[in-house]
Short mmCIF file of N, CA and C in Angstrom, two decimals:
data_model
loop_
_atom_site.label_atom_id
_atom_site.label_comp_id
_atom_site.label_asym_id
_atom_site.label_seq_id
_atom_site.Cartn_x
_atom_site.Cartn_y
_atom_site.Cartn_z
N UNK A 347 25.35 3.89 -6.02
CA UNK A 347 23.92 3.12 -6.11
C UNK A 347 23.73 2.15 -5.03
N UNK A 348 25.16 1.67 -5.31
CA UNK A 348 25.18 0.33 -3.98
C UNK A 348 25.04 0.51 -2.79
N UNK A 349 25.59 1.80 -2.48
CA UNK A 349 25.49 2.16 -1.25
C UNK A 349 23.95 2.33 -0.65
N UNK A 350 23.02 2.89 -1.59
CA UNK A 350 21.58 3.01 -1.26
C UNK A 350 21.07 1.27 -1.14
N UNK A 351 21.60 0.79 -2.03
CA UNK A 351 21.09 -0.81 -1.82
C UNK A 351 21.46 -1.39 -0.61
N UNK A 352 22.53 -1.06 -0.19
CA UNK A 352 23.12 -1.67 1.14
C UNK A 352 22.35 -0.76 2.07
N UNK A 353 22.11 0.05 2.39
CA UNK A 353 21.31 0.80 3.08
C UNK A 353 19.76 0.21 3.17
N UNK A 354 19.17 0.15 1.97
CA UNK A 354 17.76 -0.48 2.16
C UNK A 354 17.80 -2.25 2.81
N UNK A 355 18.96 -2.70 2.51
CA UNK A 355 19.08 -4.05 2.89
C UNK A 355 19.42 -3.90 4.83
N UNK A 356 20.20 -3.12 4.97
CA UNK A 356 20.66 -2.84 6.38
C UNK A 356 19.42 -2.45 7.20
N UNK A 357 18.96 -1.67 6.73
CA UNK A 357 17.78 -0.72 7.52
C UNK A 357 16.25 -1.66 7.30
N UNK A 358 16.19 -2.54 6.57
CA UNK A 358 15.09 -3.44 6.17
C UNK A 358 13.93 -2.34 5.58
N UNK A 359 14.43 -1.41 4.60
CA UNK A 359 13.77 -0.91 4.16
C UNK A 359 13.05 -1.22 2.68
N UNK A 360 12.07 -0.98 2.28
CA UNK A 360 11.62 -1.32 0.73
C UNK A 360 12.14 -0.55 -0.23
N UNK A 361 12.48 -1.22 -1.20
CA UNK A 361 13.28 -0.32 -2.33
C UNK A 361 12.29 -0.29 -3.76
N UNK A 362 12.30 0.78 -4.54
CA UNK A 362 11.66 0.93 -5.62
C UNK A 362 12.58 1.78 -6.41
N UNK A 363 12.94 1.13 -7.80
CA UNK A 363 13.75 1.51 -8.63
C UNK A 363 12.94 1.68 -9.83
N UNK A 364 12.89 3.02 -10.55
CA UNK A 364 11.98 3.32 -11.53
C UNK A 364 13.10 3.98 -12.73
N UNK A 365 12.86 3.29 -13.83
CA UNK A 365 13.74 3.65 -15.22
C UNK A 365 12.95 3.41 -16.20
N UNK A 366 12.92 4.37 -17.25
CA UNK A 366 12.18 4.23 -18.18
C UNK A 366 12.69 2.98 -19.40
N UNK A 367 13.86 2.90 -19.36
CA UNK A 367 14.82 1.95 -19.99
C UNK A 367 15.43 0.99 -19.15
N UNK A 368 15.30 -0.39 -18.90
CA UNK A 368 16.16 -1.11 -17.96
C UNK A 368 17.43 -1.45 -18.65
N UNK A 369 18.30 -0.73 -18.46
CA UNK A 369 19.83 -0.83 -19.01
C UNK A 369 20.59 -0.46 -17.68
N UNK A 370 20.55 -1.18 -16.63
CA UNK A 370 21.35 -0.88 -15.80
C UNK A 370 22.61 -1.60 -15.68
N UNK A 371 23.63 -0.67 -14.95
CA UNK A 371 25.07 -1.15 -14.76
C UNK A 371 25.36 -2.42 -14.41
N UNK A 372 26.00 -3.18 -14.69
CA UNK A 372 26.37 -4.68 -13.88
C UNK A 372 26.49 -4.48 -12.53
N UNK A 373 26.96 -3.53 -11.75
CA UNK A 373 27.10 -3.16 -10.50
C UNK A 373 25.81 -2.79 -9.76
N UNK A 374 24.88 -2.29 -10.68
CA UNK A 374 23.73 -1.95 -9.92
C UNK A 374 22.60 -3.29 -10.03
N UNK A 375 23.06 -3.89 -10.96
CA UNK A 375 22.12 -5.40 -11.15
C UNK A 375 22.88 -6.29 -9.89
N UNK A 376 23.94 -6.26 -9.86
CA UNK A 376 24.55 -6.89 -8.66
C UNK A 376 23.91 -6.67 -7.40
N UNK A 377 23.88 -5.21 -6.85
CA UNK A 377 23.47 -4.84 -5.72
C UNK A 377 22.08 -5.01 -5.58
N UNK A 378 21.08 -4.94 -6.62
CA UNK A 378 19.65 -4.90 -6.79
C UNK A 378 19.16 -6.80 -6.42
N UNK A 379 20.06 -7.56 -6.95
CA UNK A 379 19.67 -8.95 -6.76
C UNK A 379 20.27 -9.15 -5.49
N UNK A 380 21.19 -8.81 -4.99
CA UNK A 380 21.81 -8.97 -3.52
C UNK A 380 20.87 -8.47 -2.47
N UNK A 381 20.26 -7.53 -2.84
CA UNK A 381 19.09 -7.05 -1.94
C UNK A 381 17.63 -8.20 -1.93
N UNK A 382 17.56 -8.38 -3.21
CA UNK A 382 16.39 -9.20 -3.50
C UNK A 382 16.67 -10.76 -2.62
N UNK A 383 17.97 -11.03 -2.44
CA UNK A 383 18.41 -12.33 -1.81
C UNK A 383 18.32 -12.40 -0.41
N UNK A 384 18.76 -11.21 0.23
CA UNK A 384 18.93 -10.96 1.75
C UNK A 384 17.87 -10.25 2.29
N UNK A 385 17.05 -9.52 1.79
CA UNK A 385 16.36 -8.54 2.27
C UNK A 385 15.09 -9.30 2.19
N UNK A 386 14.22 -9.25 3.10
CA UNK A 386 12.87 -9.62 3.48
C UNK A 386 12.00 -8.64 2.54
N UNK A 387 12.44 -7.36 2.18
CA UNK A 387 11.53 -6.49 1.65
C UNK A 387 11.87 -6.49 0.01
N UNK A 388 11.05 -6.97 -0.89
CA UNK A 388 11.56 -7.51 -2.05
C UNK A 388 11.18 -6.15 -2.68
N UNK A 389 12.47 -5.82 -3.68
CA UNK A 389 12.70 -4.80 -4.17
C UNK A 389 11.62 -4.82 -5.46
N UNK A 390 11.31 -3.57 -5.83
CA UNK A 390 10.33 -3.28 -6.93
C UNK A 390 10.91 -2.91 -8.17
N UNK A 391 11.08 -2.83 -9.35
CA UNK A 391 11.60 -2.47 -10.62
C UNK A 391 10.50 -2.19 -11.26
N UNK A 392 10.09 -0.74 -11.59
CA UNK A 392 9.23 -0.14 -12.48
C UNK A 392 9.93 0.17 -13.57
N UNK A 393 9.33 -0.12 -14.84
CA UNK A 393 10.13 0.29 -16.40
C UNK A 393 8.87 0.46 -17.14
N UNK A 394 8.90 1.14 -18.29
CA UNK A 394 7.72 1.39 -19.10
C UNK A 394 7.53 -0.12 -19.86
N UNK A 395 6.10 -0.18 -20.05
CA UNK A 395 5.92 -1.28 -21.25
C UNK A 395 6.51 -0.81 -22.42
N UNK A 396 6.80 -1.96 -23.50
CA UNK A 396 7.05 -1.64 -24.71
C UNK A 396 6.10 -0.59 -25.43
N UNK A 397 4.96 -0.63 -25.06
CA UNK A 397 3.77 0.37 -25.59
C UNK A 397 4.30 1.81 -25.08
N UNK A 398 4.94 1.88 -23.91
CA UNK A 398 4.81 3.15 -23.23
C UNK A 398 6.62 3.71 -23.75
N UNK A 399 6.85 3.36 -24.89
CA UNK A 399 8.18 3.71 -25.37
C UNK A 399 8.04 4.49 -26.23
N UNK A 400 8.64 5.69 -26.45
CA UNK A 400 8.66 6.60 -27.58
C UNK A 400 9.03 5.85 -28.71
N UNK A 401 9.72 4.80 -28.83
CA UNK A 401 9.97 4.06 -29.96
C UNK A 401 9.33 3.21 -30.52
N UNK A 402 8.19 2.93 -29.61
CA UNK A 402 6.89 1.65 -29.92
C UNK A 402 6.28 2.25 -31.42
N UNK A 403 6.57 0.98 -32.26
CA UNK A 403 5.85 1.86 -33.74
C UNK A 403 6.84 2.68 -34.74
N UNK A 404 8.02 2.85 -34.30
CA UNK A 404 8.81 3.88 -35.04
C UNK A 404 9.29 2.63 -36.35
N UNK A 405 9.70 3.63 -37.32
CA UNK A 405 10.33 2.88 -38.50
C UNK A 405 11.85 2.75 -38.48
N UNK A 406 12.00 1.59 -38.98
CA UNK A 406 13.62 1.39 -39.37
C UNK A 406 14.31 0.78 -38.31
N UNK A 407 15.51 1.13 -37.83
CA UNK A 407 16.02 0.32 -36.70
C UNK A 407 15.45 0.77 -35.48
N UNK A 408 14.88 1.92 -35.31
CA UNK A 408 14.27 2.31 -34.05
C UNK A 408 13.37 1.49 -33.40
N UNK A 409 12.55 0.79 -34.34
CA UNK A 409 11.54 0.12 -34.13
C UNK A 409 11.66 -1.20 -33.37
N UNK A 410 13.18 -1.48 -33.29
CA UNK A 410 13.84 -2.54 -32.37
C UNK A 410 14.19 -2.21 -31.02
N UNK A 411 13.79 -1.15 -30.33
CA UNK A 411 14.47 -0.31 -29.39
C UNK A 411 13.65 -1.04 -28.26
N UNK A 412 12.28 -1.32 -28.25
CA UNK A 412 11.61 -1.83 -27.34
C UNK A 412 11.79 -3.19 -26.89
N UNK A 413 12.08 -3.90 -28.29
CA UNK A 413 12.56 -5.27 -28.28
C UNK A 413 13.82 -5.78 -27.25
N UNK A 414 14.80 -4.60 -27.61
CA UNK A 414 16.20 -4.54 -27.04
C UNK A 414 16.12 -4.59 -25.51
N UNK A 415 15.07 -3.79 -25.14
CA UNK A 415 15.08 -3.57 -23.62
C UNK A 415 14.21 -4.70 -22.95
N UNK A 416 13.31 -5.14 -23.90
CA UNK A 416 12.32 -6.51 -23.25
C UNK A 416 13.38 -7.38 -22.91
N UNK A 417 14.26 -7.66 -23.86
CA UNK A 417 15.27 -8.75 -24.01
C UNK A 417 16.00 -8.51 -22.58
N UNK A 418 16.50 -7.36 -22.25
CA UNK A 418 17.44 -6.82 -20.87
C UNK A 418 16.65 -7.20 -19.89
N UNK A 419 15.23 -7.05 -19.80
CA UNK A 419 14.25 -7.19 -18.85
C UNK A 419 14.22 -8.88 -18.43
N UNK A 420 13.84 -9.63 -19.64
CA UNK A 420 14.04 -10.85 -19.56
C UNK A 420 15.41 -11.62 -19.04
N UNK A 421 16.61 -10.82 -19.34
CA UNK A 421 17.67 -11.28 -18.64
C UNK A 421 17.68 -11.05 -17.34
N UNK A 422 17.27 -10.04 -16.94
CA UNK A 422 17.57 -9.57 -15.53
C UNK A 422 16.26 -10.73 -14.64
N UNK A 423 15.34 -10.96 -15.26
CA UNK A 423 14.17 -11.84 -14.47
C UNK A 423 15.07 -13.23 -14.58
N UNK A 424 15.83 -13.60 -15.30
CA UNK A 424 16.20 -14.96 -15.41
C UNK A 424 17.37 -15.14 -14.33
N UNK A 425 18.39 -14.01 -14.58
CA UNK A 425 19.14 -14.21 -13.26
C UNK A 425 19.19 -13.99 -12.18
N UNK A 426 18.09 -13.20 -11.80
CA UNK A 426 17.38 -13.10 -10.44
C UNK A 426 16.83 -14.78 -10.21
N UNK A 427 16.11 -15.30 -11.08
CA UNK A 427 15.63 -16.55 -10.72
C UNK A 427 16.71 -17.51 -10.44
N UNK A 428 18.01 -17.36 -11.29
CA UNK A 428 18.94 -18.22 -11.20
C UNK A 428 19.62 -18.21 -9.80
N UNK A 429 19.42 -16.77 -9.41
CA UNK A 429 20.64 -16.59 -8.22
C UNK A 429 19.71 -16.66 -6.83
N UNK A 430 18.61 -17.10 -6.89
CA UNK A 430 17.15 -16.99 -5.96
C UNK A 430 16.87 -15.54 -5.35
N UNK A 431 17.05 -14.57 -6.06
CA UNK A 431 16.67 -13.36 -5.89
C UNK A 431 15.05 -13.18 -6.07
N UNK A 432 14.56 -12.54 -4.84
CA UNK A 432 13.18 -12.14 -5.35
C UNK A 432 13.13 -10.87 -5.81
N UNK A 433 12.41 -10.54 -6.73
CA UNK A 433 12.20 -9.31 -7.67
C UNK A 433 10.87 -9.23 -7.91
N UNK A 434 10.29 -7.97 -7.81
CA UNK A 434 9.17 -7.56 -8.79
C UNK A 434 9.26 -6.51 -9.73
N UNK A 435 9.25 -7.07 -10.87
CA UNK A 435 9.32 -6.44 -11.94
C UNK A 435 7.73 -5.78 -12.54
N UNK A 436 7.61 -4.35 -12.74
CA UNK A 436 6.54 -3.82 -13.20
C UNK A 436 6.37 -2.99 -14.25
N UNK A 437 5.59 -3.18 -15.06
CA UNK A 437 5.84 -2.44 -16.42
C UNK A 437 4.53 -1.24 -16.27
N UNK A 438 4.99 0.05 -16.46
CA UNK A 438 3.81 0.97 -16.65
C UNK A 438 3.30 1.21 -17.99
N UNK A 439 1.92 1.33 -17.94
CA UNK A 439 1.46 1.39 -19.51
C UNK A 439 0.26 2.44 -19.24
N UNK A 440 0.14 3.36 -20.01
CA UNK A 440 -1.23 4.02 -20.12
C UNK A 440 -1.27 4.47 -21.73
N UNK A 441 -2.58 3.93 -22.13
CA UNK A 441 -2.57 4.29 -23.63
C UNK A 441 -2.33 5.64 -24.12
N UNK A 442 -1.44 5.67 -25.36
CA UNK A 442 -1.14 7.14 -25.69
C UNK A 442 -0.07 7.94 -24.94
N UNK A 443 0.47 7.32 -23.87
CA UNK A 443 1.16 8.09 -22.98
C UNK A 443 2.75 7.24 -23.05
N UNK A 444 3.61 8.07 -22.95
CA UNK A 444 5.06 7.55 -22.60
C UNK A 444 5.65 7.55 -21.40
N UNK A 445 6.40 6.96 -20.94
CA UNK A 445 6.87 6.63 -19.67
C UNK A 445 8.57 7.13 -19.45
N UNK A 446 8.71 8.22 -18.30
CA UNK A 446 9.97 9.03 -18.46
C UNK A 446 10.35 8.76 -16.98
N UNK A 447 9.81 8.28 -16.13
CA UNK A 447 10.09 8.52 -14.47
C UNK A 447 11.17 7.77 -14.20
N UNK A 448 12.30 8.32 -13.36
CA UNK A 448 13.48 7.72 -13.18
C UNK A 448 13.56 8.25 -11.64
N UNK A 449 14.20 7.01 -10.86
CA UNK A 449 14.24 7.49 -9.53
C UNK A 449 14.54 6.40 -8.85
N UNK A 450 14.95 6.50 -7.43
CA UNK A 450 14.92 5.16 -6.62
C UNK A 450 14.22 5.67 -5.22
N UNK A 451 13.48 5.07 -4.70
CA UNK A 451 12.64 5.52 -3.44
C UNK A 451 13.02 4.50 -2.39
N UNK A 452 13.15 4.76 -1.08
CA UNK A 452 13.43 3.77 0.25
C UNK A 452 11.85 3.94 0.94
N UNK A 453 11.28 2.75 1.32
CA UNK A 453 10.08 3.03 2.13
C UNK A 453 10.53 2.01 3.41
N UNK A 454 9.96 2.66 4.50
CA UNK A 454 10.08 1.96 5.90
C UNK A 454 9.36 0.74 6.03
N UNK A 455 8.42 0.45 5.35
CA UNK A 455 7.49 -0.81 5.70
C UNK A 455 7.11 -1.24 4.15
N UNK A 456 7.05 -2.73 4.15
CA UNK A 456 7.04 -3.46 2.81
C UNK A 456 5.39 -3.07 2.47
N UNK A 457 4.45 -2.82 3.42
CA UNK A 457 2.89 -2.63 3.02
C UNK A 457 2.82 -1.44 2.46
N UNK A 458 3.81 -0.23 2.59
CA UNK A 458 3.35 0.88 1.58
C UNK A 458 3.65 0.72 0.33
N UNK A 459 4.21 -0.30 -0.20
CA UNK A 459 4.80 -0.70 -1.21
C UNK A 459 3.88 -1.16 -2.33
N UNK A 460 2.83 -1.55 -1.79
CA UNK A 460 1.68 -2.41 -2.53
C UNK A 460 1.16 -1.41 -3.89
N UNK A 461 1.37 -1.82 -5.14
CA UNK A 461 1.02 -0.75 -6.30
C UNK A 461 -0.61 -0.90 -6.28
N UNK A 462 -0.79 0.52 -6.36
CA UNK A 462 -2.52 0.60 -6.45
C UNK A 462 -2.94 1.31 -7.40
N UNK A 463 -1.84 1.74 -8.12
CA UNK A 463 -2.21 2.56 -9.62
C UNK A 463 -2.50 1.48 -10.72
N UNK A 464 -3.61 2.00 -11.51
CA UNK A 464 -4.46 1.48 -12.42
C UNK A 464 -3.20 0.90 -13.64
N UNK A 465 -2.20 1.73 -13.66
CA UNK A 465 -1.28 1.41 -14.90
C UNK A 465 -0.34 0.58 -14.76
N UNK A 466 0.06 0.07 -13.42
CA UNK A 466 0.83 -0.97 -13.23
C UNK A 466 0.60 -2.12 -13.61
N UNK A 467 1.44 -2.90 -14.12
CA UNK A 467 1.22 -4.27 -14.86
C UNK A 467 2.38 -5.30 -14.40
N UNK A 468 2.03 -6.52 -13.48
CA UNK A 468 3.28 -7.33 -13.28
C UNK A 468 3.72 -7.91 -14.51
N UNK A 469 4.91 -8.12 -15.01
CA UNK A 469 5.57 -8.89 -16.04
C UNK A 469 5.84 -10.53 -15.65
N UNK A 470 4.97 -10.98 -16.34
CA UNK A 470 5.10 -12.33 -16.16
C UNK A 470 6.24 -13.20 -16.57
N UNK A 471 6.59 -13.87 -15.80
CA UNK A 471 8.05 -14.55 -16.14
C UNK A 471 8.01 -14.98 -17.79
N UNK A 472 6.86 -15.51 -18.07
CA UNK A 472 7.19 -16.24 -19.67
C UNK A 472 6.43 -15.22 -20.73
N UNK A 473 6.67 -14.00 -20.24
CA UNK A 473 6.35 -12.75 -21.42
C UNK A 473 7.08 -12.74 -22.58
N UNK A 474 6.30 -12.90 -23.69
CA UNK A 474 7.27 -12.89 -25.14
C UNK A 474 7.63 -11.52 -24.98
N UNK A 475 8.87 -11.48 -25.89
CA UNK A 475 9.26 -10.46 -26.62
C UNK A 475 8.40 -9.90 -27.44
N UNK A 476 8.54 -8.59 -27.72
CA UNK A 476 7.84 -7.84 -29.08
C UNK A 476 8.20 -8.70 -30.34
N UNK A 477 7.42 -8.52 -31.18
CA UNK A 477 7.50 -9.26 -32.28
C UNK A 477 7.53 -8.40 -33.57
#
């Protein structure tokens, strides 16, 4: 993963990382934020909204899973802000659907990266955790 982040930064490629649950390894977070500090093309992290989780509305302890991932998103956002890294966090949501997309994409131009799908939502920095 680190090599891909470094390739993106060195070649000035735009990077999109998609994961249904934002539980990245520490080295991946380090690399992602390093790209956000040094690269002029802002990395995009696409993850499922809490409502797009298969655990949303579950019973028992399972109902806490979306809250845990929301807390991880908030932690990533706050760390990016603290380190001066620019990062776009996006939630995917479509009523009645769950999100399972995993992958990493590199683009040659930042203009190709503008999300046009109706189901992408920016995560505001002050977004509250689920209650």
